[in-house]
Amino acid sequence: MVTRQPLHLALLALLAACTDPSTAAHDSGAVPLAEGEDADGGGEAADGGTDGDDGGDDDDDDGVGDTAEPALPVVEDCVLADGDFLDLIVEDTRIPSVLRVVWRSAQPMSGRVSYLTPEGRPMRSLPGVVGTEHSALVVGLPTDTNLSLVASLTGADGTICSDAVDARTGTLPSDYPNVQIERMDPEVLDGHYIGVPIISTRGTWLAVYDDHGRPVWMWRAALGEYAGHSPVFRVRISPDGKGLLFNGQGDASDAPGVIGFMSWDAGSVDLKPVIGGHTDFDLLPDGGTVLLGWTVRDFSGRRLLGDTVIELRPDGTQRELWNVFDHFSPDLSIDYATGFLPDDPTVEDWSHVNGISYDGAQDDILITIPVINGVVRIDRDSASQVWAVSDDSDDFTLPRGASPIEWPHGVQATADGLLVFNRNDWISTGGCSEVVDLRVDEARGVVNQTAAYTGETCQQVGFLGNAERMVNGNTVVSWSSAGVLDVTNAAGSLAWRLRSDLGGAFGFASPALLVQDDSRGSR
């Protein structure tokens, strides 16, 4: 019999071995640049302006925000009426980088707050409900940032504004992981923020980074905080701008994982249980989610771990869209690795589905199946399998020689086909993990590789790993266990990089725009 070893177990052991207790706390929280490199990867100042003009940014761009005199936000079509803003105060929240502004008004109106990022990008809080008690959150800023904010009230007669109020975000927690910005061209992210978990043997931080590589949101989700729902492998910014969504992995096929929502100020947490939920999820346009689930079947006394795809509706109800045992059969001549299912480490890990994404153009679901070196497309409406790209499928003709899909994890639909993160079985082959573009011709049944990216140096990823292309053609790549997070431009060149300290890993990376970013038009 052939035995397949669990690749991720060696990497988890490496994380434990490399985590130095003396580096658990970092007093400054700074994220220094590589020696001799400008903050934006070129010859300009960190804010994208010319050297000598800081544009409101701090002088050293150390990742902890702005210490200079803050610029004033501009609120259009607004009449100054500071006396109508009663008892206005700025409060800290449970998240150091998030501030809450509260005030009262004599007449029922809708309130919000305007402010600027350190580089001068206009930001505006979500509009409040009409009333006389008002509360607005300041989000998307680094810690230790000076800012001026203006509150506004809108009613039937127009909009009035307060005088500018000075404020400052809180300090980065001393035990936050040490993450360094090594290369930075902010324009490559085009205003996007990146949601990503930072994973270590001490637990997981849920984090959001801005285009300058600064943490603008951070929450420590210690292992065991949500009993049976750890670790967290993905965090996504919610499309409505109200907070973040994350997943928590269950510890058995019949035990609940969760899809969680947390408001920006951590004042509201909602956990929706999903039996067997694990590893990855994506958002649906109706406010629901689609995620991976575990299932176990017995084969003559051998218990094999397989995977399902589950749709979680906004009301908490759910349905199974797909089950691997209905479409593929395990090779019982192989002894599959054990130790993957926390509740029963004797169960053999067979299909090992790790990546899932939603294709809005076709209302389909895409998943990766490493055991068959394949990607599967599932029709959401009919809950039927459309096709599979793999060595074991006759749906497509693959290039002769090496398969373009090798131990895949992350997957995303593109205009021409697929973007796939190939972890590759590098322990056996000695190769590098990579991101590949595949052109999928469904009419002819042909798949060809058109591009590949392996990083400037060989990255060998032991667990997770994903790539996500943004609408501008640039690509965010998480080399998860290697502790590296890249952004490449449309030509495939490295333009932006974060690196975690030895002993830390990134989960799946999810780029998104903030609804609060007011530079893209009024809301």
Coordinates of C-alpha atoms in Angstrom, one line a residue:
M1 CA 0.0 0.0 0.0
V2 CA 1.0 3.6 -0.6
T3 CA 0.9 6.0 2.4
R4 CA 0.2 9.7 1.9
Q5 CA 1.6 11.8 4.7
P6 CA -0.2 14.9 6.1
L7 CA 1.9 17.8 4.8
H8 CA 0.4 20.4 7.1
L9 CA 1.4 18.6 10.3
A10 CA 5.2 19.2 9.7
L11 CA 4.5 22.9 9.2
L12 CA 2.5 23.2 12.4
A13 CA 5.4 21.6 14.3
L14 CA 7.8 24.0 12.6
L15 CA 5.6 27.0 13.7
A16 CA 5.8 25.7 17.3
A17 CA 9.5 25.2 17.1
C18 CA 10.2 28.6 15.6
T19 CA 8.0 30.6 17.9
D20 CA 10.4 32.3 20.3
P21 CA 8.6 33.4 23.6
S22 CA 10.9 36.4 23.8
T23 CA 9.2 37.8 20.7
A24 CA 5.6 37.5 21.9
A25 CA 5.3 41.2 22.7
H26 CA 6.4 44.1 20.6
D27 CA 6.3 47.4 22.4
S28 CA 6.4 49.7 19.4
G29 CA 4.2 47.7 17.0
A30 CA 6.3 49.2 14.2
V31 CA 6.4 47.6 10.8
P32 CA 9.8 48.8 9.4
L33 CA 10.7 48.7 5.7
A34 CA 13.5 46.7 4.2
E35 CA 16.8 48.5 4.6
G36 CA 17.4 51.1 1.9
E37 CA 13.9 50.9 0.5
D38 CA 11.4 53.8 0.2
A39 CA 8.0 53.3 1.8
D40 CA 6.3 53.2 -1.6
G41 CA 8.9 51.0 -3.3
G42 CA 10.1 54.0 -5.3
G43 CA 11.6 57.5 -4.9
E44 CA 8.6 59.2 -3.5
A45 CA 7.5 59.9 0.0
A46 CA 5.3 57.4 1.8
D47 CA 2.1 59.2 1.0
G48 CA 2.6 59.1 -2.7
G49 CA 3.7 62.8 -2.8
T50 CA 7.1 64.2 -3.3
D51 CA 9.9 64.0 -0.8
G52 CA 9.6 66.8 1.7
D53 CA 5.8 67.0 1.5
D54 CA 4.3 64.6 4.0
G55 CA 0.7 65.3 3.0
G56 CA -0.4 64.7 6.5
D57 CA 1.5 61.4 7.0
D58 CA 4.0 60.8 9.7
D59 CA 7.7 61.2 8.9
D60 CA 8.9 57.6 9.3
D61 CA 5.9 55.6 8.0
D62 CA 6.5 53.0 10.8
G63 CA 3.1 51.4 10.4
V64 CA 1.6 53.0 13.5
G65 CA -0.1 55.9 11.8
D66 CA 0.1 59.7 11.8
T67 CA 1.7 62.0 14.4
A68 CA 1.7 65.2 12.3
E69 CA -1.0 67.9 12.3
P70 CA -4.1 66.3 10.8
A71 CA -5.8 67.7 7.7
L72 CA -9.4 68.8 7.8
P73 CA -12.1 66.8 6.0
V74 CA -14.4 68.6 3.6
V75 CA -18.1 68.0 3.8
E76 CA -19.9 69.4 0.7
D77 CA -23.1 71.3 0.8
C78 CA -22.9 71.6 4.6
V79 CA -23.8 74.6 6.8
L80 CA -21.7 75.1 9.9
A81 CA -24.0 74.8 13.0
D82 CA -21.9 73.6 15.8
G83 CA -24.4 74.5 18.5
D84 CA -26.8 71.8 17.1
F85 CA -24.3 69.0 18.0
L86 CA -25.1 68.4 21.7
D87 CA -22.7 66.6 24.1
L88 CA -20.4 65.4 21.2
I89 CA -17.6 63.2 22.5
V90 CA -15.2 60.7 20.9
E91 CA -14.9 57.3 22.6
D92 CA -12.4 54.5 22.4
T93 CA -13.8 51.0 21.5
R94 CA -12.6 47.4 22.1
I95 CA -10.6 47.8 18.9
P96 CA -7.7 50.3 19.3
S97 CA -7.9 51.6 15.8
V98 CA -11.7 52.2 15.8
L99 CA -13.3 55.2 17.5
R100 CA -16.9 55.9 18.3
V101 CA -18.4 59.4 18.0
V102 CA -21.6 60.1 19.9
W103 CA -23.8 63.2 20.2
R104 CA -27.4 64.4 20.4
S105 CA -29.5 66.7 18.4
A106 CA -32.7 68.6 19.2
Q107 CA -34.5 67.5 16.0
P108 CA -34.6 64.0 14.5
M109 CA -32.0 63.8 11.8
S110 CA -29.5 61.3 10.3
G111 CA -25.9 61.6 11.5
R112 CA -22.5 60.6 10.3
V113 CA -18.8 61.5 10.6
S114 CA -16.3 62.6 7.9
Y115 CA -12.5 62.2 8.3
L116 CA -9.3 61.5 6.3
T117 CA -6.8 58.8 6.2
P118 CA -3.1 59.8 6.8
E119 CA -2.7 60.1 3.0
G120 CA -5.7 62.3 2.7
R121 CA -8.3 59.8 1.3
P122 CA -11.8 61.1 2.3
M123 CA -13.7 58.7 4.6
R124 CA -17.3 58.9 5.8
S125 CA -19.1 56.7 8.3
L126 CA -22.3 54.9 7.4
P127 CA -25.4 57.0 7.6
G128 CA -27.2 56.7 10.9
V129 CA -30.9 56.1 11.5
V130 CA -33.1 59.2 11.9
G131 CA -33.3 60.2 15.5
T132 CA -32.0 62.5 18.2
E133 CA -29.3 60.1 19.6
H134 CA -26.4 59.6 17.2
S135 CA -23.4 57.3 17.1
A136 CA -20.9 56.8 14.3
L137 CA -17.7 54.7 13.9
V138 CA -14.4 55.9 12.6
V139 CA -12.8 52.9 10.8
G140 CA -10.0 52.2 8.3
L141 CA -7.3 54.1 10.1
P142 CA -4.0 52.8 11.6
T143 CA -3.4 52.9 15.3
D144 CA -1.7 56.0 16.9
T145 CA -3.1 58.3 14.2
N146 CA -4.0 61.9 14.8
L147 CA -7.1 63.0 12.9
S148 CA -9.7 65.8 12.7
L149 CA -13.3 64.7 12.2
V150 CA -16.5 66.6 11.3
A151 CA -19.9 65.3 12.4
S152 CA -22.9 66.1 10.2
L153 CA -26.7 65.9 10.5
T154 CA -29.0 65.6 7.5
G155 CA -32.7 66.3 7.5
A156 CA -35.4 67.6 5.3
D157 CA -33.8 71.1 5.2
G158 CA -30.3 69.9 4.2
T159 CA -27.1 69.1 6.0
I160 CA -25.4 70.9 8.9
C161 CA -21.9 70.3 10.2
S162 CA -20.0 70.6 13.5
D163 CA -16.7 72.3 14.0
A164 CA -13.7 70.0 13.5
V165 CA -12.9 67.8 16.5
D166 CA -9.4 66.5 17.0
A167 CA -9.0 62.8 18.0
R168 CA -6.4 60.0 18.0
T169 CA -6.7 56.3 17.5
G170 CA -5.4 53.9 20.2
T171 CA -2.1 52.1 20.4
L172 CA -1.3 48.8 18.8
P173 CA -1.6 45.9 21.3
S174 CA 1.8 44.9 22.7
D175 CA 1.2 41.3 21.9
Y176 CA 0.2 41.9 18.3
P177 CA 2.3 39.8 15.9
N178 CA 5.4 41.4 14.4
V179 CA 4.5 41.9 10.7
Q180 CA 6.8 43.9 8.5
I181 CA 6.1 45.7 5.2
E182 CA 9.0 44.8 2.9
R183 CA 7.8 46.3 -0.3
M184 CA 5.1 48.8 -0.9
D185 CA 3.5 50.5 -3.9
P186 CA 0.1 51.6 -2.5
E187 CA -1.3 52.1 -5.9
V188 CA -1.2 48.4 -6.7
L189 CA -4.0 47.9 -4.1
D190 CA -6.1 50.7 -5.6
G191 CA -7.7 51.6 -2.2
H192 CA -8.4 48.0 -1.3
Y193 CA -7.9 46.7 2.3
I194 CA -6.8 43.1 3.0
G195 CA -8.6 41.0 5.6
V196 CA -6.4 38.1 6.8
P197 CA -5.9 35.9 9.9
I198 CA -2.5 35.8 11.5
I199 CA -2.0 32.3 12.9
S200 CA 0.5 31.0 15.5
T201 CA 0.6 28.4 18.1
R202 CA -0.6 31.0 20.6
G203 CA -3.8 31.6 18.7
T204 CA -5.2 33.7 15.9
W205 CA -5.4 37.4 15.3
L206 CA -8.1 38.6 12.8
A207 CA -6.6 41.6 11.0
V208 CA -7.2 44.1 8.3
Y209 CA -4.3 45.9 6.5
D210 CA -4.5 49.1 4.5
D211 CA -2.6 49.8 1.2
H212 CA 0.4 51.0 3.1
G213 CA 0.8 47.7 5.0
R214 CA -0.5 49.1 8.3
P215 CA -2.9 47.1 10.5
V216 CA -6.2 49.1 10.7
W217 CA -8.2 46.5 12.6
M218 CA -7.1 43.7 14.9
W219 CA -8.8 41.2 17.2
R220 CA -7.1 38.4 19.1
A221 CA -9.2 35.2 18.8
A222 CA -7.3 33.0 21.2
L223 CA -7.5 29.2 20.7
G224 CA -10.5 28.0 22.6
E225 CA -12.2 31.4 22.9
Y226 CA -15.1 29.9 20.9
A227 CA -14.9 26.3 22.2
G228 CA -14.9 23.9 19.3
H229 CA -14.7 26.7 16.7
S230 CA -11.0 27.3 16.1
P231 CA -8.8 28.1 14.3
V232 CA -10.0 30.8 12.0
F233 CA -8.7 30.6 8.5
R234 CA -10.4 33.5 6.7
V235 CA -11.8 36.9 7.5
R236 CA -13.8 39.0 5.0
I237 CA -14.9 42.7 5.2
S238 CA -18.7 42.6 5.0
P239 CA -20.1 44.2 1.9
D240 CA -22.5 46.4 3.9
G241 CA -19.6 48.1 5.6
K242 CA -20.8 47.1 9.1
G243 CA -17.9 44.8 10.2
L244 CA -16.3 41.5 9.3
L245 CA -17.2 37.9 8.7
F246 CA -15.1 35.0 9.8
N247 CA -15.3 31.3 10.0
G248 CA -14.6 28.9 12.9
Q249 CA -13.8 25.3 12.3
G250 CA -15.7 22.6 14.1
D251 CA -13.9 19.6 15.6
A252 CA -16.1 16.8 14.1
S253 CA -18.2 16.0 11.1
D254 CA -21.3 16.1 13.4
A255 CA -20.2 19.1 15.5
P256 CA -20.9 22.7 14.5
G257 CA -18.4 25.1 12.9
V258 CA -19.5 28.7 12.7
I259 CA -19.8 31.6 10.3
G260 CA -19.3 34.7 12.5
F261 CA -20.0 38.4 12.2
M262 CA -18.2 41.0 14.3
S263 CA -19.0 44.7 14.1
W264 CA -16.1 47.1 13.7
D265 CA -16.1 48.1 17.3
A266 CA -16.4 44.4 18.5
G267 CA -19.6 45.4 20.2
S268 CA -21.7 42.9 18.3
V269 CA -20.8 39.3 17.6
D270 CA -23.2 36.9 15.9
L271 CA -22.2 33.2 15.4
K272 CA -24.3 31.0 13.0
P273 CA -23.6 27.3 13.6
V274 CA -23.0 25.0 10.6
I275 CA -22.6 21.3 11.3
G276 CA -19.2 20.1 10.1
G277 CA -18.2 23.5 8.8
H278 CA -14.5 23.9 8.3
T279 CA -11.6 25.8 6.6
D280 CA -13.0 28.2 4.0
F281 CA -16.1 30.2 3.0
D282 CA -17.3 32.8 0.5
L283 CA -20.1 35.4 0.4
L284 CA -23.2 35.2 -1.7
P285 CA -25.0 38.2 -3.2
D286 CA -28.2 37.6 -1.1
G287 CA -26.3 38.0 2.2
G288 CA -25.7 34.2 2.7
T289 CA -22.5 32.3 2.6
V290 CA -21.2 29.1 1.0
L291 CA -18.7 27.0 3.0
L292 CA -17.0 23.7 3.2
G293 CA -18.2 20.9 5.5
W294 CA -16.9 17.5 6.7
T295 CA -18.6 14.1 6.3
V296 CA -17.3 10.6 7.2
R297 CA -18.2 7.3 5.6
D298 CA -17.3 3.8 6.5
F299 CA -15.5 1.5 3.9
S300 CA -15.3 -2.1 5.3
G301 CA -14.2 -0.8 8.7
R302 CA -12.1 2.1 7.4
R303 CA -13.6 5.5 8.2
L304 CA -12.7 8.1 5.5
L305 CA -13.1 11.8 5.8
G306 CA -14.8 13.6 2.9
D307 CA -16.2 17.0 2.2
T308 CA -19.4 18.7 1.4
V309 CA -20.4 22.2 0.2
I310 CA -23.0 23.9 2.3
E311 CA -25.1 27.0 1.6
L312 CA -25.9 29.0 4.7
R313 CA -28.9 31.3 4.0
P314 CA -29.2 34.8 5.7
D315 CA -31.9 33.4 8.0
G316 CA -29.6 30.7 9.3
T317 CA -31.2 27.8 7.4
Q318 CA -28.8 25.7 5.3
R319 CA -28.7 23.1 2.5
E320 CA -26.1 20.7 1.2
L321 CA -25.2 21.5 -2.4
W322 CA -22.6 18.8 -3.0
N323 CA -21.0 15.7 -1.5
V324 CA -17.7 14.4 -2.6
F325 CA -18.8 10.7 -2.1
D326 CA -21.6 11.2 -4.7
H327 CA -19.1 12.1 -7.4
F328 CA -15.7 10.5 -6.6
S329 CA -14.5 7.2 -5.1
P330 CA -11.5 6.8 -2.8
D331 CA -8.6 4.5 -3.8
L332 CA -8.7 1.9 -1.1
S333 CA -5.2 0.7 -2.0
I334 CA -3.9 3.8 -0.3
D335 CA -3.5 4.4 3.4
Y336 CA -4.6 8.1 3.7
A337 CA -3.1 10.3 6.3
T338 CA -4.8 10.5 9.7
G339 CA -4.9 13.3 12.4
F340 CA -6.9 15.9 10.4
L341 CA -10.3 15.5 12.2
P342 CA -9.8 16.9 15.7
D343 CA -12.6 14.8 17.3
D344 CA -11.2 11.5 15.9
P345 CA -7.6 11.5 14.8
T346 CA -7.9 7.9 13.5
V347 CA -10.2 8.9 10.6
E348 CA -8.3 8.9 7.3
D349 CA -8.3 12.2 5.4
W350 CA -9.3 11.5 1.9
S351 CA -10.6 14.4 -0.3
H352 CA -9.1 17.2 1.8
V353 CA -11.1 20.0 0.1
N354 CA -9.6 23.3 1.3
G355 CA -10.6 26.1 -1.0
I356 CA -14.1 27.5 -2.1
S357 CA -15.2 30.5 -4.0
Y358 CA -18.4 31.9 -5.5
D359 CA -18.5 32.8 -9.2
G360 CA -21.1 35.6 -9.5
A361 CA -21.0 35.6 -13.3
Q362 CA -22.5 32.1 -13.5
D363 CA -23.9 31.8 -10.0
D364 CA -21.7 28.8 -9.5
I365 CA -19.4 27.5 -6.7
L366 CA -15.8 26.5 -7.3
I367 CA -13.8 24.1 -5.0
T368 CA -10.4 22.5 -5.0
I369 CA -9.8 18.8 -4.3
P370 CA -6.1 18.1 -3.7
V371 CA -6.5 14.3 -3.7
I372 CA -7.4 14.3 -7.4
N373 CA -5.4 17.5 -8.3
G374 CA -8.7 19.0 -9.4
V375 CA -11.1 21.9 -9.4
V376 CA -14.8 21.3 -9.5
R377 CA -17.6 23.7 -10.6
I378 CA -21.0 23.3 -9.0
D379 CA -24.2 24.9 -10.2
R380 CA -25.7 26.7 -7.2
D381 CA -29.4 26.6 -8.4
S382 CA -29.6 22.9 -9.2
A383 CA -26.9 21.7 -6.7
S384 CA -25.4 19.7 -9.5
Q385 CA -21.7 19.2 -10.5
V386 CA -21.1 20.9 -13.8
W387 CA -17.5 19.7 -14.5
A388 CA -14.2 18.8 -12.9
V389 CA -10.7 19.7 -14.2
S390 CA -8.4 16.9 -13.0
D391 CA -6.3 14.0 -14.0
D392 CA -9.2 11.7 -12.9
S393 CA -11.9 13.4 -15.0
D394 CA -12.8 13.1 -18.7
D395 CA -14.5 16.5 -18.8
F396 CA -11.4 18.2 -20.2
T397 CA -8.2 17.5 -22.0
L398 CA -5.2 18.6 -20.0
P399 CA -1.7 19.5 -21.4
R400 CA 0.6 16.6 -21.9
G401 CA 3.2 16.1 -19.3
A402 CA 2.9 17.9 -16.0
S403 CA -0.7 18.7 -14.9
P404 CA -1.4 22.5 -14.4
I405 CA -3.2 21.6 -11.1
E406 CA -1.0 20.1 -8.4
W407 CA -2.3 19.8 -4.8
P408 CA -4.6 22.9 -5.2
H409 CA -6.0 25.0 -2.4
G410 CA -7.3 28.5 -3.3
V411 CA -9.4 29.0 -6.5
Q412 CA -11.1 31.9 -8.2
A413 CA -13.0 32.3 -11.4
T414 CA -11.5 34.7 -14.0
A415 CA -12.8 36.0 -17.3
D416 CA -10.8 33.3 -19.2
G417 CA -11.1 30.5 -16.7
L418 CA -9.4 29.9 -13.3
L419 CA -6.9 31.3 -11.0
V420 CA -5.5 28.4 -8.9
F421 CA -3.1 28.3 -5.9
N422 CA -1.1 25.2 -6.3
R423 CA 0.5 24.2 -3.0
N424 CA 2.3 21.4 -4.8
D425 CA 3.5 18.3 -3.0
W426 CA 6.9 19.9 -2.5
I427 CA 7.9 17.5 0.4
S428 CA 8.0 14.7 -2.2
T429 CA 8.9 16.6 -5.3
G430 CA 11.1 19.5 -4.0
G431 CA 9.2 22.0 -6.2
C432 CA 7.7 25.4 -5.3
S433 CA 4.2 26.4 -4.5
E434 CA 2.8 28.6 -7.3
V435 CA -0.2 30.6 -8.6
V436 CA -1.4 29.6 -12.1
D437 CA -3.8 31.2 -14.6
L438 CA -5.7 28.5 -16.6
R439 CA -7.7 29.2 -19.7
V440 CA -10.8 26.9 -19.6
D441 CA -12.4 26.3 -23.0
E442 CA -15.7 24.5 -22.1
A443 CA -16.8 24.2 -25.7
R444 CA -13.7 22.4 -26.8
G445 CA -13.0 20.7 -23.5
V446 CA -9.5 22.0 -23.2
V447 CA -7.6 23.5 -20.3
N448 CA -4.2 25.3 -20.8
Q449 CA -1.9 27.2 -18.4
T450 CA -1.3 30.8 -19.5
A451 CA 0.8 32.2 -16.7
A452 CA 2.4 31.3 -13.4
Y453 CA 3.8 33.1 -10.4
T454 CA 6.1 31.5 -7.8
G455 CA 7.3 34.6 -6.0
E456 CA 10.7 36.2 -6.3
T457 CA 12.1 33.3 -4.3
C458 CA 10.7 29.7 -4.0
Q459 CA 7.8 29.5 -1.5
Q460 CA 7.0 26.1 -0.1
V461 CA 3.6 26.3 1.5
G462 CA 2.6 23.5 3.9
F463 CA -1.0 24.5 4.5
L464 CA -3.7 26.8 3.1
G465 CA -2.5 29.3 0.5
N466 CA -4.7 31.3 -1.9
A467 CA -4.7 34.0 -4.6
E468 CA -7.4 36.5 -5.4
R469 CA -7.4 38.8 -8.5
M470 CA -8.8 42.3 -8.1
V471 CA -10.8 44.1 -10.7
N472 CA -7.7 46.2 -11.6
G473 CA -5.9 43.0 -12.7
N474 CA -3.6 42.9 -9.8
T475 CA -3.4 39.8 -7.6
V476 CA -3.2 39.3 -3.8
V477 CA -1.3 36.1 -2.9
S478 CA -1.1 34.5 0.6
W479 CA 1.8 32.1 1.0
S480 CA 0.2 31.1 4.2
S481 CA 2.6 29.0 6.2
A482 CA 5.6 30.8 4.7
G483 CA 4.4 34.0 6.5
V484 CA 4.4 36.0 3.3
L485 CA 1.6 38.1 1.7
D486 CA 2.2 39.5 -1.8
V487 CA 0.5 41.7 -4.2
T488 CA 1.6 41.5 -7.9
N489 CA 0.7 43.9 -10.7
A490 CA -1.1 42.9 -13.9
A491 CA 2.3 42.0 -15.5
G492 CA 3.0 39.5 -12.7
S493 CA 5.7 41.5 -11.0
L494 CA 5.9 41.9 -7.2
A495 CA 4.8 45.3 -6.1
W496 CA 3.8 44.9 -2.4
R497 CA 4.8 42.5 0.4
L498 CA 4.1 41.8 4.0
R499 CA 6.1 39.3 6.0
S500 CA 5.2 37.8 9.4
D501 CA 7.8 37.0 12.1
L502 CA 9.2 33.5 12.1
G503 CA 6.6 31.4 13.9
G504 CA 3.6 33.2 12.3
A505 CA 1.5 32.3 9.3
F506 CA -1.2 34.0 7.3
G507 CA -4.6 32.5 6.6
F508 CA -6.5 33.1 3.4
A509 CA -6.2 36.7 2.2
S510 CA -9.4 38.6 1.1
P511 CA -9.0 42.1 -0.5
A512 CA -12.0 44.4 -0.4
L513 CA -13.0 48.0 -0.6
L514 CA -14.5 49.8 2.4
V515 CA -17.9 51.3 2.0
Q516 CA -16.6 54.1 4.2
D517 CA -14.1 55.1 1.5
D518 CA -15.7 58.3 0.1
S519 CA -13.2 58.9 -2.6
R520 CA -15.1 56.7 -5.1
G521 CA -18.3 58.9 -5.1
S522 CA -21.0 59.9 -2.7
R523 CA -23.2 57.4 -0.8

